mmCIF file of C-alpha atoms in Angstrom:
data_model
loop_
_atom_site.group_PDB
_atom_site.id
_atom_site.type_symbol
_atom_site.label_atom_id
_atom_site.label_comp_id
_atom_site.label_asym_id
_atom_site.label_seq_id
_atom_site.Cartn_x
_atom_site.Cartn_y
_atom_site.Cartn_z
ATOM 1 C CA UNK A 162 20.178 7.842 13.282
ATOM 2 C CA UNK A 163 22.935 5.392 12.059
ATOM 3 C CA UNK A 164 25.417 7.050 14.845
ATOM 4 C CA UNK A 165 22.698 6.619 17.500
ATOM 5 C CA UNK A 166 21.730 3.372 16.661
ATOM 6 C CA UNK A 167 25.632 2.664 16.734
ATOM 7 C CA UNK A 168 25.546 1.158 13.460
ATOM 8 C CA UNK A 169 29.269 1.429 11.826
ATOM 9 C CA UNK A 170 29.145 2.717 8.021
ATOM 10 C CA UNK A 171 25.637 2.489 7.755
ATOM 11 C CA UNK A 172 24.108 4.019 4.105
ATOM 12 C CA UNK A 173 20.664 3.894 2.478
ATOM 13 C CA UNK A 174 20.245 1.391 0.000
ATOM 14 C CA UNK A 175 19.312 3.316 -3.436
ATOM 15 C CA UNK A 176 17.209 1.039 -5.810
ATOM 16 C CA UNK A 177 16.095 1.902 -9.077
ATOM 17 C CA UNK A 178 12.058 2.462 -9.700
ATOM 18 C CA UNK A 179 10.520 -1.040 -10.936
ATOM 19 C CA UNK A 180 7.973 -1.690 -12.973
ATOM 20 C CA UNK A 181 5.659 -4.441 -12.563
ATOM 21 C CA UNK A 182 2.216 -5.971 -13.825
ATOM 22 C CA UNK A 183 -0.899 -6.416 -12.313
ATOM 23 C CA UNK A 184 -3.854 -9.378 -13.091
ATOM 24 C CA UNK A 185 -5.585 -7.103 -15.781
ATOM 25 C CA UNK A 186 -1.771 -6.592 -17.130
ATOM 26 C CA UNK A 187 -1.756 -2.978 -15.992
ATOM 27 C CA UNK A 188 1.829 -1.560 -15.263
ATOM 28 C CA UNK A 189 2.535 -0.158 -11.863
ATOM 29 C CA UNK A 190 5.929 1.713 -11.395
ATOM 30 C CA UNK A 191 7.212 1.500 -7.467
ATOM 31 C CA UNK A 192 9.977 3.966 -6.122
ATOM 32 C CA UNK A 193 11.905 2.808 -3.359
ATOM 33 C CA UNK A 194 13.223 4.628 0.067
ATOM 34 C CA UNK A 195 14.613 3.262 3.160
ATOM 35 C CA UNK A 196 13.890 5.175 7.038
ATOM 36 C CA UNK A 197 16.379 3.968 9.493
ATOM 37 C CA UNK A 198 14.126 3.885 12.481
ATOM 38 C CA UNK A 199 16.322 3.058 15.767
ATOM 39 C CA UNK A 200 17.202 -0.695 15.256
ATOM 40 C CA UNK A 201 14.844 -1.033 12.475
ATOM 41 C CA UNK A 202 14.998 -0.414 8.396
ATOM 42 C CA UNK A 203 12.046 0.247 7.191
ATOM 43 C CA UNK A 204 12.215 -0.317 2.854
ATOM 44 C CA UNK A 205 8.949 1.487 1.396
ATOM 45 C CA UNK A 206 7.646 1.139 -2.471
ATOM 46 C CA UNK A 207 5.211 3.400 -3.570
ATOM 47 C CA UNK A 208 3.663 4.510 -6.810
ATOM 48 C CA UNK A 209 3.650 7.732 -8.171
ATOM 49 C CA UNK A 210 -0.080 8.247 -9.119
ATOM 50 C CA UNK A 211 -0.149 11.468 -11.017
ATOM 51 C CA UNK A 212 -1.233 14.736 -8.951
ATOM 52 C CA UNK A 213 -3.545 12.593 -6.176
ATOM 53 C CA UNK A 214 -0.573 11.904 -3.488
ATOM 54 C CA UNK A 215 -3.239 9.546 -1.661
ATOM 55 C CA UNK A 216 -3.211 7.367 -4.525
ATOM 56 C CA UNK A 217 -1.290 4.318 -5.831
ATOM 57 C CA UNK A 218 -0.265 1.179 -4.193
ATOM 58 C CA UNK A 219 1.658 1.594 -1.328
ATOM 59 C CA UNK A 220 4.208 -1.200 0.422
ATOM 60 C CA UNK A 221 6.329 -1.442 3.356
ATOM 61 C CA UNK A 222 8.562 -4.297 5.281
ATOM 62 C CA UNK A 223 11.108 -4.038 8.355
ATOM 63 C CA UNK A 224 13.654 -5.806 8.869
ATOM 64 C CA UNK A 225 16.883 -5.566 10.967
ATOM 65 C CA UNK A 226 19.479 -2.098 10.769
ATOM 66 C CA UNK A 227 21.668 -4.572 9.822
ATOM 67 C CA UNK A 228 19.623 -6.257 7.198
ATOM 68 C CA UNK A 229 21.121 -6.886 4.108
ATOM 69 C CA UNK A 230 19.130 -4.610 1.390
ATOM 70 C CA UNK A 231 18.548 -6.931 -1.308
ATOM 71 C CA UNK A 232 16.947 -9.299 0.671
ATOM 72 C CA UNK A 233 14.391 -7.062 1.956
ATOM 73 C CA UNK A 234 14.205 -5.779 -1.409
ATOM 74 C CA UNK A 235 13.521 -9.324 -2.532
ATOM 75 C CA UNK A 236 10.818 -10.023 0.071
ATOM 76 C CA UNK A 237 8.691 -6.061 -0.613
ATOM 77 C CA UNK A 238 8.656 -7.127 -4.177
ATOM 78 C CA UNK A 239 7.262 -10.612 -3.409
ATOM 79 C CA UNK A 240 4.727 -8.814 -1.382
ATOM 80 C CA UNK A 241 3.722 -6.425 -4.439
ATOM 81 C CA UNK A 242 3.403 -9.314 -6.672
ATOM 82 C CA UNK A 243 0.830 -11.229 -4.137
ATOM 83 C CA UNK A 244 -0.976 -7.788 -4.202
ATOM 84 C CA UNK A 245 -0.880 -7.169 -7.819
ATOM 85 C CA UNK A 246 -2.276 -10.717 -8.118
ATOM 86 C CA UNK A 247 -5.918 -9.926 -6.811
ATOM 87 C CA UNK A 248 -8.633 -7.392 -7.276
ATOM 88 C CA UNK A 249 -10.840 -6.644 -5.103
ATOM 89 C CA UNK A 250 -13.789 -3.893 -7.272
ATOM 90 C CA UNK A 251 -15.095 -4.872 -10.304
ATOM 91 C CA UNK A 252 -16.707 -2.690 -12.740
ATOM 92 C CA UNK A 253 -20.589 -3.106 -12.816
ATOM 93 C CA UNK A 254 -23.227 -1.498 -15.181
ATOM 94 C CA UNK A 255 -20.277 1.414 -15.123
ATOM 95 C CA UNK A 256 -20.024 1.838 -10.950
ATOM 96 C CA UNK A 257 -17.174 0.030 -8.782
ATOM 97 C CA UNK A 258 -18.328 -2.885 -6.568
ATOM 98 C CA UNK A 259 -16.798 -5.087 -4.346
ATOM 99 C CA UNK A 260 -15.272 -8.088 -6.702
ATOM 100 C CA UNK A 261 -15.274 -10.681 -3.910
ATOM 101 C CA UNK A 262 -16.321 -10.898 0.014
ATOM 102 C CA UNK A 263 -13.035 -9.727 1.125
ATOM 103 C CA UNK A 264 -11.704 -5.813 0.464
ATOM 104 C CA UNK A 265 -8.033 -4.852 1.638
ATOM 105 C CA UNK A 266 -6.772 -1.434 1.272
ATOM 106 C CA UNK A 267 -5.685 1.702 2.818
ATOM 107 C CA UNK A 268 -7.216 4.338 4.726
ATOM 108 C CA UNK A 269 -5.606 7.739 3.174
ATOM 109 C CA UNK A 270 -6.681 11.526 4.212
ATOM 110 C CA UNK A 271 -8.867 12.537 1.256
ATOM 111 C CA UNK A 272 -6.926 15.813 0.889
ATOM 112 C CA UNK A 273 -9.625 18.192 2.180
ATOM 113 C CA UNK A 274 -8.788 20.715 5.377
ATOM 114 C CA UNK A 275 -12.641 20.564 6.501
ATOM 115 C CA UNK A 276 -13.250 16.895 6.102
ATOM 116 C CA UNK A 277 -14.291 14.389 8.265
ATOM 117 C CA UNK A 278 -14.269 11.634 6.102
ATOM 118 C CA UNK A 279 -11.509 9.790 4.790
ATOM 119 C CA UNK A 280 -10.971 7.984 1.539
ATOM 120 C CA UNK A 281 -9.581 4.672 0.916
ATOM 121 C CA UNK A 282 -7.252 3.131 -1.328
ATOM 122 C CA UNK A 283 -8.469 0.178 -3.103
ATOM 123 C CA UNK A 284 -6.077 -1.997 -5.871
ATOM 124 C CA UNK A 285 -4.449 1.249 -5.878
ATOM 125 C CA UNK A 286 -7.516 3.784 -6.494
ATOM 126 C CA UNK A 287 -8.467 6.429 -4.694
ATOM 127 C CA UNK A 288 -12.216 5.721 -3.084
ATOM 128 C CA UNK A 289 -14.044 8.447 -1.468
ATOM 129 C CA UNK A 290 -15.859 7.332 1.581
ATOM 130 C CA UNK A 291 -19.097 7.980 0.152
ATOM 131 C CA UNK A 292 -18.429 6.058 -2.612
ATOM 132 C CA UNK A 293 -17.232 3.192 -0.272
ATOM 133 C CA UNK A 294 -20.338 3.126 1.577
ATOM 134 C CA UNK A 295 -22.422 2.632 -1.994
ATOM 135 C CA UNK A 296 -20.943 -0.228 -2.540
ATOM 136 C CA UNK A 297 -20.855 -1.859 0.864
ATOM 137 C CA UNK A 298 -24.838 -1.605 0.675
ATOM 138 C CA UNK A 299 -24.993 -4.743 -1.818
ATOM 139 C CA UNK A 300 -23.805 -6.739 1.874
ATOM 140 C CA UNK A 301 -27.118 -4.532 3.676
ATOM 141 C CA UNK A 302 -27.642 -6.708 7.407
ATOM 142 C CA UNK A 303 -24.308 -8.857 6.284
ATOM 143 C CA UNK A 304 -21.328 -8.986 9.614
ATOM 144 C CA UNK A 305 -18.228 -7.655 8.985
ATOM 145 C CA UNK A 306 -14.738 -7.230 10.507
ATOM 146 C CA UNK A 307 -12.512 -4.546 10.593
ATOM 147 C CA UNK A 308 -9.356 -4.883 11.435
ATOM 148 C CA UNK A 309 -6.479 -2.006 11.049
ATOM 149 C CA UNK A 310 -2.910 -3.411 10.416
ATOM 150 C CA UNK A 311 0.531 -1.696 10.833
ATOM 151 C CA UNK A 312 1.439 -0.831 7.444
ATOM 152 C CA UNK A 313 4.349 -2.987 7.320
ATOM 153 C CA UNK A 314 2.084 -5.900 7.605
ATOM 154 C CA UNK A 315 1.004 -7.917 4.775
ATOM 155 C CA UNK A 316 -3.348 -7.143 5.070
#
């Protein structure tokens, strides 16, 4: 893509995983990769979360081909740290509810051939849809807006 994007001795940055709290001083680990995409670098974090690929925190940002690495590198982790900072569930009699009036998250394929639900992914936990649903019914005849961001926005 480098030759194509005529970009002269271009080379993947290679960062080492980081590991990083959360508020309830959880530790996250984030792996890094870079996708030249035309003019674009795209540097991704994401956590391993055991077997459940869906799962984990997820991060992106784009900058220029030409960007210098550690600067991106700088900003994504600046953007993991502001999400690390909040929760949004909160455990309640023993079931997840929304913590606050405001939920951000991914929408992730919940892994089944068959399905026609997704799940989501919610301060980095996998949410079936189902599950989702329960515990929007505590806002029952509330508004709401959805709004679905490019992952390399910040949500």
């Amino acid at each position: 893509m480098a030759r194509f994007a005529d970009l002269q001795g271009f080379e993947h940055p290679s960062f080492t995983p980081l590991r990083l709290r959360d508020v309830d001083d959880n530790d996250h680990e984030f792996h890094f990769r870079s996708l030249l995409l035309g003019d674009r670098l795209s540097l991704e974090a994401f956590e391993l979360a055991g077997d459940d690929e869906a799962a984990g925190y997820r991060f992106q940002i784009l900058g220029q081909a030409d960007s210098e690495p550690f600067a991106l590198l700088g900003q994504l982790i600046q953007k993991i740290m502001r999400a690390l900072s909040m929760k949004h569930l909160q455990a309640d009699a023993g079931r997840l509810q929304i913590a606050d009036m405001t939920v951000r998250g991914r929408v992730e394929w919940n892994g089944d051939e068959g399905a026609s639900q997704p799940c989501v992914i919610i301060d980095g936990r996998r949410i079936e849809w189902n599950d989702f649903g329960a515990m929007l019914l505590a806002f029952e005849g509330w508004p709401f807006r959805l709004e679905m961001l490019d992952p390399s926005d910040e949500a």
